[in-house]
mmCIF file of C-alpha atoms in Angstrom:
data_model
loop_
_atom_site.group_PDB
_atom_site.id
_atom_site.type_symbol
_atom_site.label_atom_id
_atom_site.label_comp_id
_atom_site.label_asym_id
_atom_site.label_seq_id
_atom_site.Cartn_x
_atom_site.Cartn_y
_atom_site.Cartn_z
ATOM 1 C CA UNK A 1 33.530 21.843 -21.734
ATOM 2 C CA UNK A 2 36.990 20.372 -22.326
ATOM 3 C CA UNK A 3 38.225 17.084 -23.704
ATOM 4 C CA UNK A 4 41.661 16.157 -22.399
ATOM 5 C CA UNK A 5 44.369 13.527 -22.348
ATOM 6 C CA UNK A 6 45.969 13.378 -18.919
ATOM 7 C CA UNK A 7 49.100 11.518 -17.809
ATOM 8 C CA UNK A 8 48.696 9.648 -14.529
ATOM 9 C CA UNK A 9 51.198 7.431 -12.740
ATOM 10 C CA UNK A 10 49.598 4.337 -14.241
ATOM 11 C CA UNK A 11 49.258 5.647 -17.759
ATOM 12 C CA UNK A 12 47.240 8.091 -19.763
ATOM 13 C CA UNK A 13 43.489 8.688 -19.412
ATOM 14 C CA UNK A 14 40.990 10.622 -21.513
ATOM 15 C CA UNK A 15 38.432 12.793 -19.794
ATOM 16 C CA UNK A 16 35.649 15.185 -20.619
ATOM 17 C CA UNK A 17 35.603 17.852 -17.960
ATOM 18 C CA UNK A 18 33.881 21.040 -16.944
ATOM 19 C CA UNK A 19 36.518 23.437 -15.602
ATOM 20 C CA UNK A 20 35.667 25.194 -12.342
ATOM 21 C CA UNK A 21 38.891 27.058 -11.622
ATOM 22 C CA UNK A 22 42.674 27.204 -11.569
ATOM 23 C CA UNK A 23 44.744 27.158 -8.381
ATOM 24 C CA UNK A 24 48.428 28.002 -7.968
ATOM 25 C CA UNK A 25 49.994 26.111 -5.043
ATOM 26 C CA UNK A 26 53.723 26.054 -4.366
ATOM 27 C CA UNK A 27 54.501 27.212 -7.907
ATOM 28 C CA UNK A 28 52.390 24.426 -9.442
ATOM 29 C CA UNK A 29 49.131 25.049 -11.318
ATOM 30 C CA UNK A 30 46.113 22.809 -10.733
ATOM 31 C CA UNK A 31 42.802 22.647 -12.596
ATOM 32 C CA UNK A 32 39.704 21.929 -10.536
ATOM 33 C CA UNK A 33 37.011 20.428 -12.763
ATOM 34 C CA UNK A 34 33.881 18.309 -12.796
ATOM 35 C CA UNK A 35 34.693 14.980 -14.429
ATOM 36 C CA UNK A 36 32.822 11.699 -14.180
ATOM 37 C CA UNK A 37 30.238 13.400 -11.918
ATOM 38 C CA UNK A 38 32.789 14.370 -9.269
ATOM 39 C CA UNK A 39 34.932 17.424 -8.588
ATOM 40 C CA UNK A 40 38.539 16.453 -9.277
ATOM 41 C CA UNK A 41 41.915 18.145 -9.177
ATOM 42 C CA UNK A 42 44.383 17.870 -12.063
ATOM 43 C CA UNK A 43 47.994 19.010 -12.181
ATOM 44 C CA UNK A 44 48.135 21.217 -15.277
ATOM 45 C CA UNK A 45 51.633 20.069 -16.302
ATOM 46 C CA UNK A 46 50.325 16.505 -16.733
ATOM 47 C CA UNK A 47 47.877 17.396 -19.489
ATOM 48 C CA UNK A 48 49.064 15.920 -22.781
ATOM 49 C CA UNK A 49 46.372 17.573 -24.911
ATOM 50 C CA UNK A 50 43.335 19.748 -24.227
ATOM 51 C CA UNK A 51 40.624 20.932 -26.593
ATOM 52 C CA UNK A 52 37.356 22.767 -26.206
ATOM 53 C CA UNK A 53 34.310 20.726 -27.172
ATOM 54 C CA UNK A 54 32.123 23.750 -27.804
ATOM 55 C CA UNK A 55 29.535 22.469 -25.317
ATOM 56 C CA UNK A 56 28.486 24.861 -22.567
ATOM 57 C CA UNK A 57 27.704 23.911 -18.986
ATOM 58 C CA UNK A 58 26.332 25.573 -15.894
ATOM 59 C CA UNK A 59 28.662 25.934 -12.951
ATOM 60 C CA UNK A 60 27.198 24.120 -9.907
ATOM 61 C CA UNK A 61 25.275 26.510 -7.675
ATOM 62 C CA UNK A 62 27.164 27.277 -4.504
ATOM 63 C CA UNK A 63 30.508 25.885 -5.660
ATOM 64 C CA UNK A 64 33.259 27.731 -3.767
ATOM 65 C CA UNK A 65 36.714 27.138 -5.263
ATOM 66 C CA UNK A 66 38.605 28.412 -2.197
ATOM 67 C CA UNK A 67 36.572 26.227 0.175
ATOM 68 C CA UNK A 68 36.974 23.179 -2.091
ATOM 69 C CA UNK A 69 40.731 23.714 -2.309
ATOM 70 C CA UNK A 70 41.148 24.151 1.457
ATOM 71 C CA UNK A 71 39.191 20.959 2.174
ATOM 72 C CA UNK A 72 41.026 19.042 -0.556
ATOM 73 C CA UNK A 73 44.410 20.114 0.837
ATOM 74 C CA UNK A 74 43.330 19.136 4.370
ATOM 75 C CA UNK A 75 42.198 15.671 3.194
ATOM 76 C CA UNK A 76 45.450 15.096 1.314
ATOM 77 C CA UNK A 77 47.571 16.170 4.269
ATOM 78 C CA UNK A 78 45.619 13.887 6.602
ATOM 79 C CA UNK A 79 45.964 10.936 4.217
ATOM 80 C CA UNK A 80 49.721 11.424 3.894
ATOM 81 C CA UNK A 81 50.501 11.718 7.595
ATOM 82 C CA UNK A 82 51.529 8.302 8.909
ATOM 83 C CA UNK A 83 53.258 9.102 12.155
ATOM 84 C CA UNK A 84 54.557 11.648 14.616
ATOM 85 C CA UNK A 85 58.136 12.769 15.129
ATOM 86 C CA UNK A 86 59.360 14.346 18.355
ATOM 87 C CA UNK A 87 61.867 17.105 17.648
ATOM 88 C CA UNK A 88 63.939 19.704 19.446
ATOM 89 C CA UNK A 89 64.159 22.925 17.486
ATOM 90 C CA UNK A 90 66.571 25.813 17.852
ATOM 91 C CA UNK A 91 65.224 29.341 17.351
ATOM 92 C CA UNK A 92 66.326 29.046 13.707
ATOM 93 C CA UNK A 93 64.561 25.666 13.437
ATOM 94 C CA UNK A 94 61.390 27.265 14.744
ATOM 95 C CA UNK A 95 61.514 29.714 11.829
ATOM 96 C CA UNK A 96 62.297 26.970 9.302
ATOM 97 C CA UNK A 97 59.634 24.483 10.416
ATOM 98 C CA UNK A 98 56.582 26.297 8.957
ATOM 99 C CA UNK A 99 58.483 27.025 5.735
ATOM 100 C CA UNK A 100 59.469 23.374 5.294
ATOM 101 C CA UNK A 101 56.348 21.665 6.657
ATOM 102 C CA UNK A 102 53.535 24.162 6.042
ATOM 103 C CA UNK A 103 50.410 23.818 8.173
ATOM 104 C CA UNK A 104 51.797 20.780 10.019
ATOM 105 C CA UNK A 105 54.792 22.855 11.114
ATOM 106 C CA UNK A 106 52.593 25.746 12.213
ATOM 107 C CA UNK A 107 50.427 23.377 14.293
ATOM 108 C CA UNK A 108 53.469 21.712 15.852
ATOM 109 C CA UNK A 109 54.869 25.060 16.981
ATOM 110 C CA UNK A 110 51.500 26.239 18.293
ATOM 111 C CA UNK A 111 51.335 23.136 20.495
ATOM 112 C CA UNK A 112 54.944 23.328 21.712
ATOM 113 C CA UNK A 113 55.946 24.023 25.279
ATOM 114 C CA UNK A 114 58.035 26.957 26.471
ATOM 115 C CA UNK A 115 61.616 27.269 25.223
ATOM 116 C CA UNK A 116 64.509 26.038 27.332
ATOM 117 C CA UNK A 117 67.351 28.305 28.471
ATOM 118 C CA UNK A 118 68.908 28.299 24.991
ATOM 119 C CA UNK A 119 65.621 28.993 23.194
ATOM 120 C CA UNK A 120 65.059 25.411 21.970
ATOM 121 C CA UNK A 121 61.535 23.961 22.031
ATOM 122 C CA UNK A 122 60.244 20.414 21.813
ATOM 123 C CA UNK A 123 57.494 19.716 19.248
ATOM 124 C CA UNK A 124 55.473 16.818 17.911
ATOM 125 C CA UNK A 125 55.272 16.937 14.113
ATOM 126 C CA UNK A 126 53.009 14.860 11.866
ATOM 127 C CA UNK A 127 55.176 13.148 9.250
ATOM 128 C CA UNK A 128 54.820 10.850 6.279
ATOM 129 C CA UNK A 129 56.641 7.534 5.984
ATOM 130 C CA UNK A 130 60.013 7.137 7.675
ATOM 131 C CA UNK A 131 61.847 7.500 4.358
ATOM 132 C CA UNK A 132 60.052 10.743 3.494
ATOM 133 C CA UNK A 133 60.376 12.071 7.052
ATOM 134 C CA UNK A 134 64.122 11.389 7.041
ATOM 135 C CA UNK A 135 64.666 13.490 3.929
ATOM 136 C CA UNK A 136 62.346 16.227 5.133
ATOM 137 C CA UNK A 137 63.926 16.435 8.580
ATOM 138 C CA UNK A 138 67.472 16.501 7.187
ATOM 139 C CA UNK A 139 66.500 19.749 5.454
ATOM 140 C CA UNK A 140 66.341 21.351 8.908
ATOM 141 C CA UNK A 141 70.070 20.662 9.326
ATOM 142 C CA UNK A 142 71.625 21.582 12.652
ATOM 143 C CA UNK A 143 68.520 23.565 13.641
ATOM 144 C CA UNK A 144 66.744 20.370 14.733
ATOM 145 C CA UNK A 145 67.314 17.172 16.670
ATOM 146 C CA UNK A 146 65.078 14.132 16.188
ATOM 147 C CA UNK A 147 64.179 12.756 19.619
ATOM 148 C CA UNK A 148 61.864 9.995 18.470
ATOM 149 C CA UNK A 149 60.622 7.583 17.456
ATOM 150 C CA UNK A 150 63.883 5.698 17.949
ATOM 151 C CA UNK A 151 63.877 4.195 14.447
ATOM 152 C CA UNK A 152 63.497 7.626 12.816
ATOM 153 C CA UNK A 153 66.278 9.044 15.001
ATOM 154 C CA UNK A 154 68.510 6.103 14.009
ATOM 155 C CA UNK A 155 67.721 6.562 10.297
ATOM 156 C CA UNK A 156 68.508 10.288 10.435
ATOM 157 C CA UNK A 157 71.736 9.575 12.362
ATOM 158 C CA UNK A 158 72.798 7.022 9.724
ATOM 159 C CA UNK A 159 72.152 9.526 6.926
ATOM 160 C CA UNK A 160 74.160 12.190 8.760
ATOM 161 C CA UNK A 161 77.034 9.712 9.284
ATOM 162 C CA UNK A 162 77.108 8.916 5.561
ATOM 163 C CA UNK A 163 77.179 12.633 4.733
ATOM 164 C CA UNK A 164 79.906 13.311 7.313
ATOM 165 C CA UNK A 165 82.066 10.557 5.832
ATOM 166 C CA UNK A 166 81.451 11.776 2.291
ATOM 167 C CA UNK A 167 82.462 15.342 3.118
ATOM 168 C CA UNK A 168 85.371 14.440 5.444
ATOM 169 C CA UNK A 169 87.858 14.479 2.561
ATOM 170 C CA UNK A 170 88.645 16.969 -0.175
ATOM 171 C CA UNK A 171 86.632 15.149 -2.843
#
C-alpha cells in the first residue's frame, strides 16, 4: 500500500492507494490504483511524495489493467468530444489525421467516402471545444480544409490570416 501527496488542478490531496499497474501513454506515465474504494488513474509526474506504508493488500480478482485502461481512455475521449468538424483532407492529411487525432482520426477516415480526382477525401471528425479544435486543426496545415461548422471554419481562417500577416515581413 502507498501513501501519497498528489497535485491536482485545485490543490494538493493526500491519498492511501493500492497500486494496480503502470501505463505509458504518449510518453506520459500513469499509475492505476485503488483509492477511496474506486479504481483511479494518476499522472505519475503529479505525485509530490510517495511512501510505502508496509501494509499488504490483495489485488482484486479479475482486474485486467489493459481492459481498464482501454475503457478509461474511451470514456475520456467521449467526455471530451463536444462537436463534429467536416474536413477535406489531402493524401498527406489522411496520413497525418490518425497521428494527430488518434482513434478519432482513424474512425473519421474509416467512415470517409471515396477520394476525389486529386485524392482528397471528406471526413467528419469528433472534436473538442472550438478553441481546442482550432489549434488541433491548424496542425494539419495545408493538408486539410475545414468545411464546417461555419464558426469553426471562420475561426481557423482568422488564425491563418493572423499568421500570414505575421510572416509576411522579414521579422
